[in-house]
Coordinates of C-alpha atoms in Angstrom, one line a residue:
M1 CA 25.1 40.3 64.9
F2 CA 23.0 42.8 67.0
T3 CA 23.0 40.2 69.8
L4 CA 26.8 40.1 69.7
L5 CA 27.0 43.9 69.8
R6 CA 24.8 44.0 72.9
E7 CA 26.9 41.3 74.6
K8 CA 30.1 43.2 73.9
R9 CA 28.6 46.4 75.5
L10 CA 29.2 48.2 72.2
F11 CA 26.1 50.3 72.3
G12 CA 27.1 51.9 75.6
D13 CA 30.7 52.4 74.3
A14 CA 29.3 53.9 71.1
W15 CA 27.2 56.4 73.0
W16 CA 30.0 57.7 75.1
A17 CA 32.4 57.7 72.1
L18 CA 29.8 59.7 70.1
F19 CA 29.3 62.1 72.9
G20 CA 33.1 62.8 73.2
Q21 CA 33.7 63.1 69.5
F22 CA 30.6 65.1 68.8
G23 CA 31.3 67.5 71.6
S24 CA 34.9 68.0 70.8
A25 CA 34.1 68.4 67.1
L26 CA 31.6 71.1 67.8
A27 CA 34.1 72.9 69.9
L28 CA 36.8 72.6 67.2
L29 CA 34.5 73.9 64.5
A30 CA 33.2 76.8 66.5
G31 CA 36.7 77.6 67.7
T32 CA 38.1 77.5 64.2
R33 CA 35.3 79.8 62.9
M34 CA 35.9 82.4 65.6
L35 CA 39.7 82.2 65.4
T36 CA 39.6 82.8 61.6
E37 CA 37.6 86.0 62.4
W38 CA 40.2 87.3 64.9
V39 CA 43.4 85.9 63.4
T40 CA 44.8 86.6 59.9
P41 CA 45.6 83.7 57.5
D42 CA 49.3 84.5 58.0
M43 CA 49.2 84.2 61.8
Y44 CA 46.9 81.2 61.6
G45 CA 49.5 79.6 59.3
K46 CA 52.2 80.1 61.9
V47 CA 50.1 78.5 64.6
A48 CA 49.4 75.6 62.2
L49 CA 53.1 75.0 61.5
L50 CA 53.9 75.1 65.3
N51 CA 51.0 72.8 66.0
G52 CA 52.5 70.5 63.4
F53 CA 55.7 70.2 65.3
V54 CA 53.7 69.4 68.5
A55 CA 51.9 66.7 66.6
L56 CA 55.2 65.3 65.4
G57 CA 56.5 65.2 68.9
V58 CA 53.4 63.3 70.1
S59 CA 53.4 60.9 67.2
L60 CA 57.1 60.1 67.1
F61 CA 58.2 60.1 70.7
S62 CA 55.1 59.3 72.7
Y63 CA 52.2 57.7 70.9
P64 CA 54.0 54.4 70.1
F65 CA 54.3 53.7 73.8
I66 CA 50.7 54.9 74.5
G67 CA 49.4 52.7 71.6
A68 CA 51.3 49.7 72.9
G69 CA 49.8 50.2 76.4
M70 CA 46.3 50.5 74.9
R71 CA 46.8 47.1 73.1
I72 CA 48.4 45.2 75.9
V73 CA 46.0 46.4 78.6
S74 CA 43.3 44.1 77.1
E75 CA 45.5 41.1 78.1
C76 CA 46.1 42.2 81.7
K77 CA 44.5 39.7 84.1
N78 CA 44.0 41.9 87.2
A79 CA 44.5 45.4 88.6
L80 CA 48.0 44.7 89.7
E81 CA 49.1 43.9 86.1
R82 CA 47.3 47.0 84.8
A83 CA 49.1 49.1 87.4
D84 CA 52.5 47.7 86.4
L85 CA 51.7 48.3 82.7
Y86 CA 50.7 51.9 83.3
T87 CA 53.9 52.5 85.3
V88 CA 56.0 51.2 82.4
V89 CA 54.1 53.2 79.7
A90 CA 54.1 56.4 81.8
S91 CA 57.9 56.2 82.4
L92 CA 58.7 55.5 78.8
T93 CA 56.4 58.3 77.7
V94 CA 57.9 60.9 80.1
C95 CA 61.5 60.1 79.0
S96 CA 60.6 60.2 75.3
T97 CA 58.7 63.4 75.7
A98 CA 61.6 65.1 77.4
M99 CA 63.8 64.1 74.5
A100 CA 61.2 65.5 72.0
I101 CA 61.1 68.8 73.9
T102 CA 64.9 69.0 73.8
F103 CA 65.0 68.5 70.1
L104 CA 62.2 71.1 69.5
M105 CA 64.0 73.7 71.6
L106 CA 67.4 73.0 69.8
G107 CA 65.7 73.3 66.4
G108 CA 63.9 76.5 67.5
A109 CA 67.2 78.0 68.7
A110 CA 68.9 77.2 65.4
Y111 CA 65.9 78.5 63.4
G112 CA 65.8 81.7 65.4
Y113 CA 69.6 82.2 65.0
F114 CA 69.3 82.2 61.2
T115 CA 66.0 83.9 60.7
D116 CA 65.6 86.2 63.8
S117 CA 62.5 84.2 64.8
D118 CA 61.1 84.5 68.3
I119 CA 62.4 81.5 70.4
R120 CA 59.5 82.0 72.8
L121 CA 57.1 80.5 70.2
F122 CA 59.1 77.2 70.3
A123 CA 59.2 77.3 74.1
L124 CA 55.4 77.6 74.1
A125 CA 55.2 74.8 71.5
S126 CA 57.3 72.7 73.9
L127 CA 54.9 73.3 76.8
L128 CA 52.0 72.5 74.5
L129 CA 53.7 69.2 73.6
A130 CA 54.1 68.2 77.2
V131 CA 50.4 68.9 78.2
T132 CA 49.2 67.2 75.0
V133 CA 51.1 64.1 75.7
R134 CA 49.7 64.0 79.2
R135 CA 46.2 64.3 77.8
E136 CA 46.7 61.5 75.2
L137 CA 48.2 59.2 77.8
G138 CA 45.2 59.6 80.1
I139 CA 42.6 59.3 77.4
Q140 CA 44.0 56.4 75.5
L141 CA 44.6 54.2 78.5
L142 CA 41.0 54.9 79.6
I143 CA 39.8 53.8 76.2
G144 CA 42.0 50.6 76.4
E145 CA 40.1 49.7 79.6
R146 CA 36.8 50.6 77.8
K147 CA 36.1 53.5 80.2
Q148 CA 34.6 55.5 77.4
R149 CA 32.7 57.9 79.7
G150 CA 35.8 59.3 81.4
A151 CA 37.7 59.5 78.1
S152 CA 34.9 61.4 76.5
F153 CA 34.5 63.9 79.3
W154 CA 38.3 64.5 79.3
Q155 CA 38.5 65.0 75.6
T156 CA 35.4 67.2 75.3
S157 CA 36.4 69.5 78.1
D158 CA 39.9 69.9 76.6
S159 CA 38.4 70.6 73.2
I160 CA 36.0 73.2 74.5
L161 CA 38.6 75.0 76.7
R162 CA 41.2 75.3 74.0
P163 CA 39.4 77.7 71.6
V164 CA 37.7 79.5 74.5
L165 CA 40.9 80.4 76.3
A166 CA 42.7 81.1 73.1
L167 CA 40.0 83.5 72.0
V168 CA 40.0 85.2 75.5
L169 CA 43.7 85.8 75.2
V170 CA 43.5 86.9 71.6
W171 CA 40.7 89.3 72.4
Y172 CA 42.5 90.8 75.3
F173 CA 46.1 90.9 74.0
G174 CA 45.8 90.8 70.2
G175 CA 45.7 88.2 67.4
R176 CA 49.3 86.9 67.8
A177 CA 50.5 83.3 67.6
E178 CA 51.8 83.3 71.2
W179 CA 48.4 84.0 72.7
V180 CA 46.7 81.3 70.7
L181 CA 49.4 78.8 71.9
S182 CA 49.1 80.0 75.5
G183 CA 45.4 79.5 75.4
Y184 CA 45.8 75.9 74.3
I185 CA 48.4 75.3 77.0
L186 CA 46.2 76.7 79.8
A187 CA 43.2 74.7 78.5
S188 CA 45.0 71.3 78.4
L189 CA 46.7 72.0 81.8
S190 CA 43.3 72.7 83.4
A191 CA 41.6 69.6 81.8
N192 CA 44.5 67.3 82.7
T193 CA 44.5 68.5 86.3
L194 CA 40.8 68.1 86.7
W195 CA 40.4 64.7 85.1
G196 CA 43.6 63.3 86.4
F197 CA 42.4 64.0 89.9
V198 CA 39.0 62.5 89.1
Q199 CA 40.7 59.4 87.7
R200 CA 42.8 58.9 90.8
L201 CA 39.7 59.2 93.0
Q202 CA 37.9 56.5 91.0
I203 CA 40.8 54.0 91.0
A204 CA 40.1 51.4 93.6
K205 CA 43.0 50.0 95.6
P206 CA 44.0 46.7 93.9
E207 CA 43.0 43.7 95.9
P208 CA 45.9 41.7 97.3
Q209 CA 46.6 38.7 95.2
T210 CA 49.0 35.8 95.4
Q211 CA 51.2 35.7 92.3
T212 CA 53.3 32.7 91.4
G213 CA 56.5 33.1 89.6
K214 CA 57.9 36.2 88.0
G215 CA 55.6 39.0 86.7
R216 CA 55.3 39.9 83.1
D217 CA 58.1 41.9 81.5
F218 CA 55.9 44.7 80.3
R219 CA 58.9 46.9 79.4
S220 CA 60.1 44.4 76.8
E221 CA 56.5 43.9 75.5
V222 CA 55.9 47.6 75.2
W223 CA 59.2 48.1 73.4
L224 CA 58.5 45.2 71.1
Y225 CA 55.1 46.6 70.1
A226 CA 56.2 50.2 70.0
L227 CA 59.4 50.0 67.9
P228 CA 57.7 49.5 64.5
L229 CA 55.1 52.1 65.4
I230 CA 57.8 54.8 65.7
P231 CA 58.6 55.1 61.9
M232 CA 54.9 54.4 61.2
E233 CA 53.8 57.4 63.3
V234 CA 56.4 59.6 61.4
I235 CA 54.9 58.5 58.1
F236 CA 51.5 59.1 59.5
W237 CA 52.5 62.7 60.4
L238 CA 54.1 63.3 57.0
N239 CA 51.0 62.1 55.2
G240 CA 48.7 64.1 57.4
L241 CA 50.6 67.3 58.1
G242 CA 53.7 67.3 55.9
D243 CA 51.8 69.0 53.0
R244 CA 51.5 72.3 54.9
Y245 CA 55.3 72.6 55.2
V246 CA 55.6 72.0 51.4
I247 CA 53.1 74.7 50.9
G248 CA 55.1 77.0 53.2
Y249 CA 58.2 76.3 51.2
F250 CA 56.8 76.9 47.7
M251 CA 54.2 79.5 48.8
T252 CA 53.5 81.7 51.9
A253 CA 52.4 81.4 55.5
A254 CA 49.1 82.9 54.5
D255 CA 48.6 80.1 52.0
V256 CA 49.4 77.6 54.8
G257 CA 46.7 79.3 56.9
L258 CA 44.1 79.0 54.2
Y259 CA 44.9 75.3 53.6
A260 CA 45.3 74.4 57.3
A261 CA 41.9 76.0 58.2
T262 CA 40.1 74.2 55.4
Y263 CA 41.9 70.9 56.0
T264 CA 41.2 71.1 59.7
I265 CA 37.4 71.5 59.2
I266 CA 37.0 68.7 56.6
N267 CA 39.5 66.2 58.0
E268 CA 38.3 66.6 61.6
A269 CA 34.7 66.1 60.5
F270 CA 35.6 62.7 59.0
N271 CA 38.2 61.9 61.6
R272 CA 35.9 62.5 64.6
S273 CA 33.2 60.4 63.0
A274 CA 35.6 57.6 62.3
M275 CA 37.0 57.9 65.8
V276 CA 33.6 57.2 67.2
L277 CA 33.7 53.8 65.5
L278 CA 37.3 53.3 66.4
R279 CA 36.7 53.8 70.1
T280 CA 33.6 51.7 69.9
F281 CA 35.0 48.7 68.1
Q282 CA 38.7 48.6 68.6
P283 CA 38.9 47.7 72.3
A284 CA 36.2 45.0 71.9
Y285 CA 37.9 43.7 68.7
F286 CA 41.3 43.5 70.5
Q287 CA 39.7 41.5 73.3
T288 CA 38.1 39.0 70.9
V289 CA 41.5 38.4 69.2
A290 CA 43.3 38.1 72.6
K291 CA 40.7 35.4 73.6
N292 CA 40.9 33.6 70.2
Q293 CA 37.2 34.3 69.5
S294 CA 37.6 34.3 65.8
R295 CA 34.0 34.4 64.7
E296 CA 33.0 37.3 67.0
G297 CA 36.1 39.2 65.9
F298 CA 35.3 38.7 62.2
V299 CA 31.7 40.0 62.8
L300 CA 32.9 43.0 64.7
L301 CA 35.5 43.9 62.1
W302 CA 33.1 43.8 59.2
A303 CA 30.5 45.7 61.1
W304 CA 33.2 48.3 61.6
I305 CA 34.3 48.3 58.0
G306 CA 30.6 48.7 56.8
G307 CA 30.2 51.7 59.1
I308 CA 33.4 53.3 57.8
V309 CA 32.3 52.8 54.1
A310 CA 28.9 54.2 54.8
L311 CA 30.4 57.2 56.6
G312 CA 32.8 57.9 53.8
V313 CA 30.4 57.7 50.9
G314 CA 27.7 59.6 52.8
G315 CA 30.1 62.3 54.0
V316 CA 31.6 63.0 50.6
A317 CA 28.1 63.2 49.0
V318 CA 26.8 65.6 51.6
L319 CA 29.9 67.8 51.3
L320 CA 29.6 68.0 47.5
M321 CA 26.1 69.4 47.9
T322 CA 26.8 71.8 50.8
K323 CA 30.5 72.9 50.5
D324 CA 29.6 76.6 49.8
W325 CA 27.2 76.7 52.7
L326 CA 29.7 75.1 55.0
A327 CA 32.4 77.6 54.0
D328 CA 30.1 80.5 54.9
L329 CA 29.2 78.8 58.2
L330 CA 32.6 77.6 59.4
L331 CA 35.2 80.0 57.9
A332 CA 35.7 83.7 57.9
K333 CA 35.3 85.5 54.6
A334 CA 39.1 85.8 54.2
Y335 CA 39.3 82.0 54.0
H336 CA 36.5 81.3 51.5
S337 CA 38.9 81.1 48.5
A338 CA 39.9 77.6 49.7
V339 CA 36.3 76.1 49.3
L340 CA 37.3 74.4 46.1
L341 CA 39.8 72.3 48.1
M342 CA 37.1 70.6 50.2
P343 CA 36.0 67.6 48.0
A344 CA 39.5 66.3 47.4
I345 CA 40.4 66.6 51.1
A346 CA 37.1 64.8 52.0
I347 CA 37.9 61.9 49.7
G348 CA 41.4 61.6 51.1
S349 CA 40.1 61.7 54.7
A350 CA 37.5 58.9 53.9
L351 CA 40.2 56.7 52.3
H352 CA 42.5 57.3 55.3
A353 CA 39.8 56.2 57.7
L354 CA 39.2 53.1 55.6
G355 CA 42.9 52.2 55.6
T356 CA 43.0 52.5 59.4
V357 CA 40.2 50.0 59.8
V358 CA 41.3 47.4 57.3
A359 CA 44.7 47.3 59.0
Q360 CA 43.3 46.3 62.4
P361 CA 43.8 42.6 62.0
L362 CA 47.6 43.3 61.8
L363 CA 47.6 45.4 65.0
A364 CA 45.3 43.0 66.9
N365 CA 47.8 40.2 66.1
K366 CA 50.8 42.3 67.2
R367 CA 52.1 42.8 63.6
P368 CA 52.8 46.5 63.4
Q369 CA 55.7 45.8 61.1
A370 CA 53.3 44.8 58.4
V371 CA 51.3 48.0 59.0
L372 CA 54.5 49.9 58.5
K373 CA 54.9 48.5 55.0
G374 CA 51.5 50.0 54.0
R375 CA 52.3 53.3 55.6
I376 CA 55.6 53.4 53.7
C377 CA 53.9 52.9 50.4
G378 CA 51.6 55.8 51.1
A379 CA 54.5 58.0 52.2
V380 CA 56.5 57.3 49.1
I381 CA 53.5 58.4 46.9
A382 CA 53.0 61.5 49.1
A383 CA 56.7 62.4 48.9
I384 CA 56.5 62.3 45.1
S385 CA 53.1 63.8 44.5
I386 CA 52.8 66.6 47.1
P387 CA 55.9 68.7 45.9
L388 CA 55.1 68.2 42.2
L389 CA 51.4 69.0 42.6
V390 CA 52.0 72.0 44.9
K391 CA 54.7 73.4 42.6
Y392 CA 52.5 73.3 39.5
D393 CA 48.9 73.6 41.0
G394 CA 49.4 75.4 44.3
L395 CA 46.8 74.7 47.0
A396 CA 44.6 72.7 44.6
G397 CA 47.5 70.3 44.0
A398 CA 48.0 69.8 47.7
A399 CA 44.4 68.9 48.1
L400 CA 44.4 66.5 45.0
A401 CA 47.4 64.6 46.5
N402 CA 45.3 63.5 49.5
P403 CA 43.1 60.8 47.8
L404 CA 46.1 59.7 45.8
Y405 CA 48.5 58.7 48.6
F406 CA 45.8 57.7 51.1
G407 CA 44.1 55.5 48.5
V408 CA 47.4 53.7 47.8
E409 CA 48.0 53.3 51.5
A410 CA 44.5 51.8 52.1
L411 CA 44.9 49.4 49.2
V412 CA 48.2 48.0 50.4
L413 CA 47.0 47.7 54.0
A414 CA 44.0 45.7 52.8
L415 CA 46.2 43.4 50.8
L416 CA 48.5 42.8 53.8
A417 CA 45.8 42.5 56.5
K418 CA 43.3 40.4 54.4
P419 CA 40.3 41.4 56.5
W420 CA 38.1 39.1 54.4
R421 CA 39.7 36.2 56.2
A422 CA 38.6 35.1 59.6
I423 CA 41.3 34.9 62.3
S424 CA 41.8 31.4 63.4
P425 CA 42.9 30.5 67.0
K426 CA 45.8 28.6 65.5
A427 CA 47.0 31.6 63.6
S428 CA 46.7 33.7 66.7
S429 CA 48.6 31.2 68.7
S430 CA 51.4 31.2 66.1
E431 CA 51.6 34.9 66.3
D432 CA 51.9 34.6 70.1
S433 CA 54.7 32.1 69.7
R434 CA 56.6 34.3 67.3
C435 CA 56.1 37.1 69.8
D436 CA 57.6 34.9 72.6
V437 CA 60.6 34.1 70.4
R438 CA 61.2 37.8 69.8
L439 CA 60.9 38.5 73.6
R440 CA 63.4 35.7 74.3
R441 CA 65.8 37.2 71.8
I442 CA 65.5 40.6 73.5
N443 CA 66.1 39.1 76.9
L444 CA 69.1 37.1 75.6
T445 CA 70.5 40.3 74.1
K446 CA 70.2 42.0 77.5
I447 CA 72.1 39.1 79.2
L448 CA 74.9 39.3 76.6
I449 CA 75.2 43.1 77.1
K450 CA 75.3 42.8 80.9
S451 CA 78.0 40.0 80.6

């Protein structure tokens, strides 16, 4: 197995993925610690709720196209095809992001009309949405090409600049939500400008090639892959961030701040660690499936699953022994009452990471519709459990809901993906043929519409 990992360049990918995630995680934890010193739980809760809207815009309107581009890029045969794919993904992402900003501003205007809220906060959230989408587009496409070094530097610089610039503005102008958001915007704008320029310098001019026949219809392929991801990303957002809006409804913005700060620290610790494995294994795994290398793909997948299980078990065990010390280290004193929430949040985060990995055979074989079924099951449990538990148990109920709905989601995804079965070339070919049939149906529909 280690020979296979060396052949797939996974050790080098793992190093740069670890560098990016570790650096950004340290910046996030340090920034959260300092922000909780300068910003009250009530104000931190407002920032968390606005950040939730930004995350929804990225997940619903942009990430499905970015995720489709990341998957399809492994099938591109040359630089010309990659350039065509990037053009399609970028155009679809820009249009969908503009739509998301329009909805966010209209919602902010309506909310401000009925509650006398400051519309400028929603305008800042819209700007933050735009620069965040640009960051994700650049980073994820670099990962799809297995350019982990550039992706890590981009992510780490953004993660460091966000809390630094936010703290500078808060220190100078005061602990208000608009200054925190403005710091985030300036940070991402600076990182995007720098690394976008570096990326353009490093892109070699594609060599002239003779192409026979018509090029690939990337727009149809991206839409075909992205459409099932749209409701799936909404469900992912509801499972990951919806609980803070339920807390805000039943409780107060200060309670949202307590929960969001604690959830951010614990979830990000697990999420960043799992992301190292994701960025290491996913591009290589997608390539093995695209090339019908079933044995290599099976080995990579189970090395990935084993790493996630070890990470989850070890992380929860360490947290149970050190949660009080971590609270003192990573949270201001005003937030220490939420330390009892940490174990349940950690178990939920570990189960969520496991569910993401066991679902990879479905994504690799272009079956996001099946992944959607598992996400829906988790969302149904979340929609039932979160309001009930928050209503009767407060913040503790919100934390206890995490392992419940993420556990159900992971179980259903495992049953659908069956990661214990090796992918055969025949099965992969049948998936490709079904994909071709769906593409022909889309093209036929276009012809009928034009006629």
